[in-house]
Short mmCIF file of C-alpha atoms in Angstrom, two decimals:
data_model
loop_
_atom_site.label_atom_id
_atom_site.label_comp_id
_atom_site.label_asym_id
_atom_site.label_seq_id
_atom_site.Cartn_x
_atom_site.Cartn_y
_atom_site.Cartn_z
CA MET A 1 24.28 34.56 -44.70
CA LYS A 2 23.98 35.23 -41.02
CA ARG A 3 25.28 32.37 -38.89
CA LEU A 4 22.82 31.02 -36.34
CA LYS A 5 24.25 29.28 -33.30
CA ILE A 6 21.55 26.84 -32.46
CA ALA A 7 21.70 24.13 -29.82
CA ALA A 8 19.92 21.26 -31.39
CA SER A 9 20.61 17.74 -30.78
CA VAL A 10 22.58 15.45 -32.59
CA LEU A 11 22.72 11.97 -31.51
CA VAL A 12 26.04 12.39 -33.22
CA LEU A 13 27.20 9.51 -31.19
CA GLY A 14 30.67 9.60 -32.64
CA LEU A 15 31.14 13.32 -33.08
CA SER A 16 33.81 14.98 -31.02
CA ILE A 17 32.95 18.06 -29.01
CA ALA A 18 35.38 20.00 -31.18
CA GLY A 19 33.36 19.01 -34.22
CA CYS A 20 30.29 20.64 -32.69
CA SER A 21 32.00 23.98 -32.17
CA GLY A 22 29.69 26.85 -32.94
CA PHE A 23 26.72 24.53 -33.25
CA LEU A 24 26.14 22.81 -29.94
CA ASP A 25 28.49 24.56 -27.58
CA GLU A 26 26.15 27.38 -26.69
CA THR A 27 24.13 27.26 -23.48
CA PRO A 28 20.37 27.66 -23.94
CA ASP A 29 20.51 31.31 -22.81
CA ASN A 30 23.02 32.16 -25.57
CA ARG A 31 21.18 30.52 -28.44
CA THR A 32 19.81 32.70 -31.22
CA LYS A 33 16.05 32.68 -31.10
CA ILE A 34 14.43 31.49 -34.29
CA ASP A 35 11.42 33.76 -34.26
CA ASN A 36 10.57 34.47 -37.90
CA VAL A 37 10.10 32.69 -41.21
CA ALA A 38 13.40 33.87 -42.69
CA LYS A 39 15.40 32.35 -39.84
CA VAL A 40 13.63 29.02 -40.30
CA GLY A 41 14.68 29.14 -43.95
CA GLU A 42 18.29 29.75 -42.92
CA VAL A 43 18.30 26.79 -40.55
CA VAL A 44 16.91 24.47 -43.24
CA THR A 45 19.88 25.19 -45.49
CA LEU A 46 21.99 23.18 -43.04
CA ALA A 47 19.64 20.21 -42.89
CA TYR A 48 21.65 18.26 -45.47
CA PRO A 49 24.59 15.97 -44.55
CA GLN A 50 27.86 17.83 -45.02
CA GLY A 51 29.73 14.72 -46.08
CA ALA A 52 29.78 12.01 -48.72
CA PHE A 53 29.37 8.23 -48.85
CA LEU A 54 30.71 7.84 -52.39
CA GLU A 55 34.29 6.84 -51.68
CA PHE A 56 33.71 4.00 -49.24
CA ALA A 57 30.49 2.79 -50.86
CA ASP A 58 32.03 2.36 -54.30
CA ILE A 59 35.12 0.51 -53.04
CA MET A 60 32.94 -1.91 -51.04
CA SER A 61 30.95 -2.78 -54.17
CA ASP A 62 32.00 -4.81 -57.19
CA ASN A 63 33.36 -1.58 -58.71
CA ALA A 64 36.77 -2.40 -57.23
CA LEU A 65 39.52 -4.98 -57.57
CA ASP A 66 43.23 -5.31 -56.97
CA SER A 67 45.06 -3.04 -59.39
CA GLU A 68 48.30 -4.68 -58.19
CA LYS A 69 49.73 -1.21 -57.67
CA ILE A 70 51.25 -2.06 -54.30
CA GLU A 71 52.90 1.35 -54.07
CA ARG A 72 49.38 2.84 -54.00
CA ALA A 73 48.35 0.82 -50.94
CA ASP A 74 46.37 2.72 -48.32
CA VAL A 75 45.11 1.35 -45.00
CA THR A 76 41.62 2.82 -45.23
CA ASN A 77 41.18 1.82 -48.86
CA THR A 78 42.17 -1.74 -47.91
CA GLU A 79 39.68 -1.75 -45.03
CA TYR A 80 36.86 -0.71 -47.34
CA PHE A 81 37.82 -3.29 -49.93
CA PHE A 82 37.77 -6.20 -47.47
CA TRP A 83 34.76 -4.88 -45.54
CA ASP A 84 36.75 -4.39 -42.35
CA VAL A 85 35.78 -1.71 -39.81
CA PRO A 86 37.63 1.50 -40.78
CA ARG A 87 39.79 2.99 -38.07
CA THR A 88 39.78 6.57 -39.34
CA GLU A 89 37.02 9.14 -38.86
CA ASP A 90 38.16 11.73 -41.38
CA GLN A 91 36.34 13.08 -44.42
CA ASP A 92 34.78 10.49 -46.72
CA THR A 93 34.67 7.80 -43.99
CA PRO A 94 31.58 6.06 -42.60
CA THR A 95 31.94 7.60 -39.12
CA PHE A 96 32.25 11.07 -40.63
CA TYR A 97 29.11 10.52 -42.68
CA TRP A 98 27.21 9.16 -39.66
CA ASN A 99 28.15 12.27 -37.69
CA VAL A 100 27.23 14.83 -40.30
CA SER A 101 23.97 13.02 -41.05
CA TYR A 102 22.76 13.27 -37.48
CA LYS A 103 23.97 16.86 -37.36
CA ALA A 104 21.83 17.58 -40.44
CA ILE A 105 18.90 15.83 -38.76
CA ALA A 106 19.40 18.08 -35.73
CA GLN A 107 19.12 21.12 -37.96
CA ALA A 108 15.97 19.76 -39.57
CA ASN A 109 14.45 19.14 -36.15
CA THR A 110 15.31 22.66 -35.04
CA ALA A 111 13.63 24.11 -38.13
CA ILE A 112 10.53 21.94 -37.67
CA GLU A 113 10.14 22.84 -34.00
CA ALA A 114 10.62 26.54 -34.69
CA ALA A 115 8.13 26.42 -37.55
CA GLU A 116 5.52 24.87 -35.30
CA ASN A 117 6.03 27.60 -32.71
CA ILE A 118 5.92 30.44 -35.22
CA LYS A 119 2.89 28.99 -36.94
CA VAL A 120 0.66 29.65 -33.93
CA GLU A 121 1.43 33.36 -33.91
CA LEU A 122 1.03 33.72 -37.66
CA GLU A 123 -2.33 31.97 -37.57
CA GLU A 124 -3.55 34.27 -34.82
CA LYS A 125 -2.54 37.32 -36.87
CA GLY A 126 -3.96 35.92 -40.11
CA ARG A 127 -0.70 36.29 -42.01
CA THR A 128 -1.49 33.75 -44.71
CA ASP A 129 1.36 34.61 -47.07
CA GLU A 130 3.96 34.03 -44.38
CA LEU A 131 2.19 30.86 -43.26
CA LYS A 132 2.41 29.49 -46.77
CA LYS A 133 6.10 30.31 -47.02
CA LEU A 134 6.71 28.77 -43.59
CA SER A 135 4.93 25.58 -44.64
CA GLY A 136 7.37 25.28 -47.54
CA TYR A 137 10.40 25.52 -45.29
CA GLU A 138 8.90 23.03 -42.83
CA ALA A 139 8.17 20.67 -45.72
CA GLU A 140 11.78 20.90 -46.87
CA ALA A 141 12.99 20.13 -43.34
CA LEU A 142 10.71 17.08 -43.12
CA ILE A 143 11.94 15.70 -46.44
CA ALA A 144 15.58 16.44 -45.56
CA ARG A 145 15.11 14.61 -42.24
CA ALA A 146 13.61 11.66 -44.06
CA TYR A 147 16.45 11.61 -46.59
CA ALA A 148 19.23 11.62 -43.98
CA HIS A 149 17.61 8.71 -42.14
CA PHE A 150 17.02 6.89 -45.45
CA ILE A 151 20.71 6.87 -46.34
CA LEU A 152 21.71 5.97 -42.78
CA VAL A 153 19.38 2.97 -42.62
CA ASN A 154 20.57 1.78 -46.03
CA LEU A 155 24.20 1.87 -44.93
CA TRP A 156 24.06 0.71 -41.29
CA ALA A 157 21.11 -1.70 -41.31
CA LYS A 158 19.86 -4.63 -43.33
CA THR A 159 18.15 -3.88 -46.60
CA TYR A 160 14.39 -3.58 -46.35
CA ASP A 161 12.47 -6.86 -46.41
CA PRO A 162 8.88 -6.75 -45.10
CA ALA A 163 9.24 -10.33 -43.82
CA THR A 164 12.04 -9.39 -41.41
CA ALA A 165 12.01 -5.59 -41.17
CA SER A 166 10.13 -5.50 -37.87
CA SER A 167 12.88 -7.53 -36.18
CA ASP A 168 15.93 -6.23 -38.09
CA MET A 169 17.88 -3.52 -36.24
CA GLY A 170 17.70 -0.16 -37.93
CA ILE A 171 19.14 3.14 -36.74
CA PRO A 172 17.87 5.72 -34.22
CA TYR A 173 15.20 7.94 -35.78
CA VAL A 174 15.52 11.36 -34.18
CA ARG A 175 12.49 13.66 -34.37
CA ARG A 176 12.98 16.14 -31.58
CA VAL A 177 15.34 18.88 -30.55
CA GLU A 178 17.67 17.85 -27.76
CA LYS A 179 18.85 20.16 -25.01
CA GLU A 180 22.16 18.40 -24.45
CA VAL A 181 24.98 16.98 -26.48
CA LEU A 182 25.08 13.23 -27.09
CA PRO A 183 22.05 12.02 -25.14
CA ASP A 184 22.51 8.40 -24.13
CA TYR A 185 18.90 7.27 -24.04
CA TYR A 186 18.44 6.53 -27.74
CA GLU A 187 17.94 3.01 -29.03
CA ARG A 188 17.95 1.57 -32.50
CA ASN A 189 14.54 1.55 -34.14
CA SER A 190 13.73 -1.49 -36.24
CA VAL A 191 14.13 -1.22 -40.01
CA GLN A 192 10.34 -1.28 -40.31
CA GLU A 193 9.96 1.57 -37.83
CA VAL A 194 12.58 3.61 -39.64
CA TYR A 195 10.88 3.08 -43.00
CA ASP A 196 7.50 3.95 -41.52
CA LEU A 197 8.85 7.18 -40.06
CA ILE A 198 10.67 8.06 -43.29
CA GLU A 199 7.42 7.59 -45.16
CA GLU A 200 5.49 9.69 -42.66
CA ASP A 201 7.98 12.57 -42.92
CA LEU A 202 8.26 12.26 -46.68
CA LEU A 203 4.53 12.31 -47.34
CA ALA A 204 3.99 15.17 -44.91
CA GLY A 205 6.72 17.13 -46.66
CA LEU A 206 5.36 16.41 -50.12
CA GLU A 207 2.08 18.06 -49.19
CA ASN A 208 3.65 21.51 -48.94
CA ILE A 209 7.04 21.39 -50.65
CA LYS A 210 5.49 23.32 -53.54
CA ASN A 211 5.27 26.28 -51.16
CA ARG A 212 9.00 26.42 -50.63
CA VAL A 213 10.25 29.84 -51.76
CA PRO A 214 13.88 30.20 -52.89
CA ASN A 215 16.00 32.87 -51.26
CA PRO A 216 15.43 35.99 -53.41
CA LYS A 217 19.02 37.13 -52.72
CA ALA A 218 20.52 33.93 -54.12
CA ASP A 219 21.14 32.84 -57.68
CA SER A 220 18.35 30.66 -59.04
CA SER A 221 20.78 27.76 -59.51
CA THR A 222 21.12 27.42 -55.74
CA ASP A 223 17.61 25.99 -55.68
CA LYS A 224 19.13 22.65 -56.73
CA PHE A 225 20.87 22.49 -53.33
CA HIS A 226 17.45 22.15 -51.70
CA PHE A 227 14.61 19.69 -52.00
CA THR A 228 12.05 20.95 -54.51
CA ILE A 229 8.91 19.24 -55.75
CA GLU A 230 10.98 17.60 -58.52
CA SER A 231 13.76 16.24 -56.31
CA ALA A 232 11.28 15.29 -53.58
CA ASN A 233 9.34 13.19 -56.10
CA ALA A 234 12.61 11.59 -57.22
CA PHE A 235 13.35 10.71 -53.58
CA ALA A 236 9.84 9.31 -53.12
CA THR A 237 10.28 7.20 -56.25
CA ARG A 238 13.54 5.74 -54.99
CA PHE A 239 12.09 5.14 -51.53
CA TYR A 240 9.19 3.11 -52.91
CA VAL A 241 11.43 1.19 -55.32
CA TYR A 242 13.57 0.15 -52.36
CA LYS A 243 10.43 -0.71 -50.40
CA GLY A 244 9.02 -2.78 -53.26
CA GLU A 245 5.86 -0.69 -53.66
CA PHE A 246 6.22 -0.12 -57.36
CA ASP A 247 2.77 1.30 -58.00
CA LYS A 248 3.68 4.21 -55.75
CA ALA A 249 7.06 4.54 -57.45
CA LEU A 250 5.23 4.97 -60.75
CA GLN A 251 2.94 7.55 -59.16
CA TYR A 252 5.79 9.77 -57.99
CA SER A 253 7.86 9.39 -61.16
CA ALA A 254 5.00 10.22 -63.52
CA GLY A 255 6.42 13.69 -64.24
CA ILE A 256 9.60 12.44 -65.92
CA ALA A 257 9.78 13.05 -69.67
CA MET A 258 9.45 9.60 -71.24
CA ASP A 259 11.18 10.75 -74.45
CA GLY A 260 14.44 11.26 -72.55
CA SER A 261 14.57 14.99 -73.27
CA THR A 262 15.67 15.77 -69.71
CA LEU A 263 18.39 13.11 -69.59
CA ARG A 264 22.08 13.98 -69.57
CA ASN A 265 23.54 14.49 -73.04
CA THR A 266 26.56 12.22 -72.71
CA GLN A 267 27.24 12.52 -76.44
CA TYR A 268 27.74 16.25 -76.04
CA TYR A 269 29.91 15.69 -72.96
CA SER A 270 32.21 13.28 -74.76
CA THR A 271 32.85 15.71 -77.62
CA GLU A 272 32.83 19.11 -75.89
CA TYR A 273 34.49 18.51 -72.51
CA ASP A 274 37.68 17.06 -71.08
CA ALA A 275 38.81 15.56 -67.79
CA GLU A 276 38.85 18.93 -66.05
CA SER A 277 35.82 20.70 -67.48
CA GLY A 278 33.63 17.59 -67.58
CA GLY A 279 33.32 17.38 -63.81
CA LYS A 280 32.23 20.99 -63.51
CA VAL A 281 29.39 20.62 -65.98
CA TYR A 282 28.37 17.16 -64.70
CA ALA A 283 27.69 18.47 -61.20
CA ASP A 284 26.52 21.90 -62.30
CA PRO A 285 23.18 22.75 -60.66
CA THR A 286 22.08 24.45 -63.88
CA GLU A 287 22.21 21.11 -65.73
CA VAL A 288 18.62 20.16 -66.52
CA THR A 289 19.04 16.56 -65.44
CA ASN A 290 20.42 17.45 -61.99
CA LEU A 291 17.65 17.64 -59.41
CA LEU A 292 19.56 17.79 -56.11
CA VAL A 293 23.26 18.51 -55.68
CA ALA A 294 25.43 18.96 -52.60
CA THR A 295 28.76 20.68 -52.05
CA VAL A 296 30.42 19.09 -49.03
CA PRO A 297 33.86 18.53 -47.48
CA SER A 298 35.34 15.69 -49.53
CA ARG A 299 38.53 14.73 -51.33
CA LYS A 300 36.69 12.72 -53.95
CA GLY A 301 37.36 15.33 -56.60
CA ARG A 302 41.12 14.93 -56.24
CA ASN A 303 41.41 11.25 -55.35
CA GLY A 304 43.53 9.62 -58.01
CA GLY A 305 42.83 6.12 -56.78
CA TYR A 306 44.52 3.75 -54.38
CA ARG A 307 45.54 0.15 -54.87
CA TYR A 308 42.01 -1.24 -54.74
CA ASN A 309 39.98 0.42 -57.44
CA PHE A 310 38.31 -0.27 -60.77
CA THR A 311 41.17 -0.26 -63.26
CA GLN A 312 40.63 1.31 -66.63
CA THR A 313 41.32 -1.97 -68.43
CA VAL A 314 38.84 -4.05 -66.44
CA ALA A 315 36.21 -1.31 -66.32
CA ASN A 316 36.36 -0.86 -70.07
CA ASN A 317 36.11 -4.59 -70.69
CA THR A 318 33.27 -4.97 -68.20
CA LEU A 319 31.18 -1.86 -68.79
CA TYR A 320 32.44 0.54 -71.44
CA SER A 321 33.71 -1.41 -74.45
CA GLN A 322 31.84 -2.14 -77.68
CA LYS A 323 31.35 -5.72 -76.59
CA THR A 324 29.26 -4.52 -73.64
CA ASN A 325 26.97 -2.49 -75.90
CA PRO A 326 23.87 -4.22 -77.33
CA PHE A 327 24.45 -2.49 -80.69
CA GLY A 328 28.16 -3.26 -80.78
CA LYS A 329 28.89 0.47 -80.74
CA ASN A 330 30.99 2.67 -78.49
CA TRP A 331 29.42 4.06 -75.36
CA ASN A 332 29.70 7.84 -75.33
CA TYR A 333 30.86 8.20 -71.75
CA LEU A 334 33.81 10.51 -71.13
CA THR A 335 36.37 8.05 -69.70
CA TYR A 336 39.99 8.47 -68.67
CA GLY A 337 42.54 6.61 -66.59
CA TYR A 338 44.79 7.77 -63.76
CA THR A 339 48.45 7.14 -64.60
CA ALA A 340 49.60 6.21 -61.08
CA SER A 341 46.77 3.87 -60.12
CA ASN A 342 45.33 2.89 -63.51
CA GLN A 343 41.88 3.63 -62.09
CA LEU A 344 39.09 4.44 -64.50
CA TYR A 345 38.10 8.08 -64.18
CA ILE A 346 34.87 9.65 -65.40
CA PRO A 347 34.75 13.39 -64.65
CA LYS A 348 31.73 13.86 -62.40
CA PHE A 349 32.98 15.91 -59.48
CA ASP A 350 33.74 19.59 -59.10
CA GLU A 351 36.08 20.68 -56.31
CA VAL A 352 36.47 24.08 -54.70
CA PHE A 353 39.27 24.49 -52.18
CA LYS A 354 38.33 26.65 -49.22
CA VAL A 355 41.46 28.28 -47.80
CA GLU A 356 41.34 28.56 -44.02
CA ASP A 357 44.98 29.57 -43.43
CA PRO A 358 46.14 32.01 -46.15
CA THR A 359 49.69 32.03 -44.80
CA ASN A 360 50.23 28.30 -45.21
CA MET A 361 47.55 27.93 -47.89
CA THR A 362 45.83 25.12 -46.03
CA GLY A 363 42.14 24.48 -45.95
CA ILE A 364 39.37 22.06 -46.84
CA PRO A 365 38.46 20.68 -50.28
CA TYR A 366 34.75 20.89 -51.02
CA THR A 367 33.32 18.69 -53.77
CA THR A 368 29.98 18.98 -55.53
CA PHE A 369 28.03 15.74 -56.05
CA VAL A 370 24.76 14.84 -57.72
CA LEU A 371 22.34 13.16 -55.28
CA PHE A 372 19.25 12.99 -57.50
CA SER A 373 18.92 13.41 -61.24
CA ASN A 374 16.46 12.75 -64.03
CA ASP A 375 18.84 10.00 -65.20
CA MET A 376 18.46 8.15 -61.89
CA LEU A 377 14.73 8.84 -61.79
CA TYR A 378 14.32 7.51 -65.33
CA LEU A 379 15.93 4.20 -64.41
CA ASP A 380 13.95 3.99 -61.17
CA ARG A 381 10.72 4.40 -63.11
CA ALA A 382 11.79 1.76 -65.64
CA GLU A 383 12.57 -0.58 -62.74
CA ALA A 384 9.08 -0.01 -61.36
CA PHE A 385 7.55 -0.89 -64.74
CA ILE A 386 9.60 -4.10 -64.87
CA ASN A 387 8.45 -5.19 -61.44
CA GLU A 388 4.85 -4.29 -62.24
CA GLY A 389 5.07 -6.51 -65.33
CA ASP A 390 4.67 -3.70 -67.86
CA LEU A 391 7.59 -4.71 -70.03
CA ASP A 392 6.41 -2.73 -73.06
CA GLN A 393 6.81 0.53 -71.14
CA ALA A 394 10.08 -0.69 -69.65
CA LEU A 395 11.45 -1.58 -73.10
CA THR A 396 10.47 1.84 -74.44
CA MET A 397 12.37 3.54 -71.64
CA LEU A 398 15.40 1.28 -71.88
CA ASN A 399 15.55 1.86 -75.62
CA VAL A 400 15.61 5.64 -75.09
CA PHE A 401 18.23 5.35 -72.38
CA VAL A 402 20.59 3.05 -74.29
CA ARG A 403 20.33 5.15 -77.43
CA LYS A 404 21.15 8.28 -75.43
CA ARG A 405 24.29 6.59 -74.12
CA THR A 406 25.49 5.02 -77.39
CA ASP A 407 27.69 6.70 -79.97
CA GLU A 408 26.84 7.04 -83.68
CA LEU A 409 23.53 5.21 -83.80
CA SER A 410 21.24 5.41 -86.79
CA PRO A 411 17.46 5.86 -86.35
CA ALA A 412 17.07 2.24 -87.41
CA ASN A 413 18.95 0.97 -84.36
CA LYS A 414 16.41 0.00 -81.74
CA LEU A 415 16.66 -2.06 -78.60
CA THR A 416 14.40 -5.10 -78.89
CA HIS A 417 12.84 -7.47 -76.41
CA ALA A 418 15.16 -10.24 -77.63
CA MET A 419 18.22 -8.06 -77.12
CA VAL A 420 17.23 -7.27 -73.52
CA LEU A 421 16.70 -10.98 -72.82
CA ASP A 422 20.10 -11.77 -74.31
CA TRP A 423 22.10 -8.97 -72.65
CA GLY A 424 20.21 -9.38 -69.40
CA SER A 425 20.89 -13.10 -69.21
CA GLU A 426 22.80 -14.53 -66.26
CA GLU A 427 25.71 -15.29 -68.59
CA LYS A 428 26.17 -11.74 -69.91
CA SER A 429 24.94 -9.56 -67.09
CA THR A 430 27.37 -8.13 -64.54
CA THR A 431 24.57 -8.17 -61.96
CA GLN A 432 22.86 -11.07 -60.26
CA VAL A 433 19.52 -10.09 -58.74
CA GLU A 434 17.69 -11.71 -55.87
CA PRO A 435 15.61 -8.99 -54.17
CA PHE A 436 13.18 -9.90 -51.41
CA TYR A 437 10.34 -10.04 -53.96
CA VAL A 438 12.22 -12.35 -56.35
CA ASP A 439 9.55 -15.06 -56.09
CA LYS A 440 7.08 -12.66 -57.71
CA LEU A 441 9.25 -12.22 -60.81
CA ASN A 442 9.39 -14.47 -63.85
CA ASP A 443 12.54 -15.19 -65.85
CA THR A 444 11.76 -12.44 -68.35
CA GLN A 445 11.40 -9.82 -65.63
CA LEU A 446 14.67 -10.97 -64.08
CA SER A 447 16.47 -10.51 -67.40
CA TYR A 448 15.05 -7.02 -67.72
CA LEU A 449 16.04 -6.21 -64.16
CA ARG A 450 19.60 -7.43 -64.69
CA PHE A 451 19.83 -5.39 -67.89
CA LEU A 452 18.63 -2.26 -66.10
CA ALA A 453 20.95 -2.82 -63.14
CA ASP A 454 23.89 -3.04 -65.53
CA MET A 455 22.83 0.27 -67.10
CA ARG A 456 22.65 1.88 -63.66
CA ARG A 457 26.07 0.51 -62.73
CA ARG A 458 27.58 1.97 -65.87
CA ASP A 459 25.81 5.30 -65.52
CA THR A 460 26.52 5.89 -61.82
CA TYR A 461 30.09 4.59 -61.70
CA ALA A 462 32.10 6.16 -58.84
CA GLU A 463 28.99 7.74 -57.30
CA GLY A 464 28.48 5.02 -54.68
CA PHE A 465 25.03 3.89 -55.79
CA ARG A 466 26.23 0.48 -56.93
CA TRP A 467 26.69 -0.49 -53.26
CA PHE A 468 22.99 0.05 -52.61
CA ASP A 469 22.18 -2.30 -55.49
CA VAL A 470 24.66 -4.88 -54.17
CA ARG A 471 22.71 -4.83 -50.92
CA ARG A 472 19.12 -4.78 -52.12
CA TYR A 473 19.67 -7.28 -54.95
CA ARG A 474 21.45 -9.55 -52.47
CA MET A 475 24.46 -9.93 -54.71
CA GLU A 476 27.44 -12.12 -53.82
CA ILE A 477 30.80 -10.58 -54.67
CA THR A 478 34.43 -11.58 -54.12
CA HIS A 479 37.35 -9.28 -53.33
CA LYS A 480 40.90 -10.56 -53.35
CA SER A 481 44.46 -9.36 -53.44
CA THR A 482 46.38 -10.97 -56.26
CA VAL A 483 49.94 -9.90 -55.46
CA GLY A 484 51.94 -9.55 -52.27
CA SER A 485 49.88 -10.60 -49.25
CA ILE A 486 47.30 -12.94 -50.75
CA ARG A 487 43.83 -12.55 -49.32
CA GLU A 488 40.36 -13.43 -50.58
CA GLU A 489 37.04 -12.47 -49.02
CA VAL A 490 33.59 -13.49 -50.23
CA LEU A 491 30.66 -11.25 -49.38
CA SER A 492 27.68 -13.59 -49.47
CA LYS A 493 24.19 -12.43 -50.35
CA ASP A 494 23.13 -12.19 -46.69
CA ASP A 495 26.55 -11.30 -45.25
CA ASN A 496 26.40 -9.22 -42.06
CA ARG A 497 29.27 -7.10 -43.39
CA LYS A 498 26.84 -5.50 -45.82
CA GLN A 499 25.81 -3.42 -42.81
CA LEU A 500 28.45 -0.93 -41.75
CA GLN A 501 29.52 -1.23 -38.16
CA LEU A 502 28.29 1.59 -35.92
CA PRO A 503 30.90 4.15 -34.83
CA GLU A 504 32.77 3.17 -31.66
CA MET A 505 31.36 6.04 -29.64
CA ALA A 506 27.82 5.14 -30.73
CA ILE A 507 28.34 1.66 -29.33
CA ALA A 508 29.93 3.11 -26.20
CA LYS A 509 26.84 5.27 -25.71
CA GLY A 510 24.68 2.14 -25.59
CA LEU A 511 23.61 1.42 -29.16
CA GLU A 512 23.78 -2.27 -30.01
CA ALA A 513 26.55 -3.13 -32.46
CA ASN A 514 25.86 -4.87 -35.73
CA PRO A 515 26.68 -8.58 -35.63
CA ARG A 516 29.80 -9.77 -37.41
#
């Protein structure tokens, strides 16, 4: 692919100038002009954050404890575990993810602006086929811009609550191309403003995302690295679940196969794959369940676990043993344990090492992650049914999901209403739920919601999504060191540390810091 050197803005308030090399260092006169539809399509390919939140998000959640492996101690891992402000800005850190997210937003803005300019000429010439193709690329850029802001606001701001969102500090929402690096005139939009702008971009993108045309020179599997109508609907579903507008979540998830035919076949995984091959197939874009994947600089695929992790023993007892299964059967997840750290390992990540110095064989590890899948969408839809009070539909979906994840079940084994109430009780559930709409839920709905949240925790282990549930369900969790230097920290349901602190340079540029 031809490299385009485009000066678009970043509001990468913590990104070093060196990190912008080849992207923002060109003067306006040296920038490549984006003057046709194909070039817009090339720009959009870079409108996705080239980083990952998985590592720090999972350690901050209740998917971590003290393994007591003091020899595996790591400063950054300790900072995540105790919700301190990390001092490093390397791969897999919050500052790195902030930077690459705003860089992706800059690319999206460049594509959108160029599309608007090209559109005028195409309309004048009546070139309808190219206009349709252009509208697809612009739609992808709008949805990608919405997605990057969505993750940012759900990491660096308070979780959405309509009662306080208009006064809660969000993050800057950037919708224009900047002509200089690191402009200092941005302010933090409120959470409500950010959600409103996400929704505006998302809905505008959904109107034309069906027109997005894959690159004819690329393999068809690469389409999963871009927003399509399927992954865009999955994003819309998640957005409205987080916003508490469950009728809309049901609307955008209506295309999911209720019989579970597009869910991941974990039974097949557990019998046909091992620790090495399992990760490749899990993140494979050709997997039917995978809707959006990303290959980004990350060490997650090789991280064997530091001192603070989810040990195999505790994880099995909490999530993966027979006693945690409603049928008393084995879960059919492919689980292993790292020898050095005793961390539970489920193969989900595929790494490719990009050699940059052949002489010394140094380079950058790139890891493929799943960002949206039919598995996640299925649970989001079930959650919407629970909150809408349609427990019959929710039970049907939960029954399908649990059966898909349980080993050696007979056709007679069915999840019942009584079983959900029992396993979703406060005593048995690993999740306590108190979302902003909790007063609208009865005890039965709460049991169903706890049951579902436990299923999501089990299914998305190590992918970082548990942290988002910790936040939006207003969970209280405790992290403590049990050997050596004794320390215990409680993260209360409304703890300010649930919002990551802004990068130092962002604060230096004038953005208000999060309270601590």
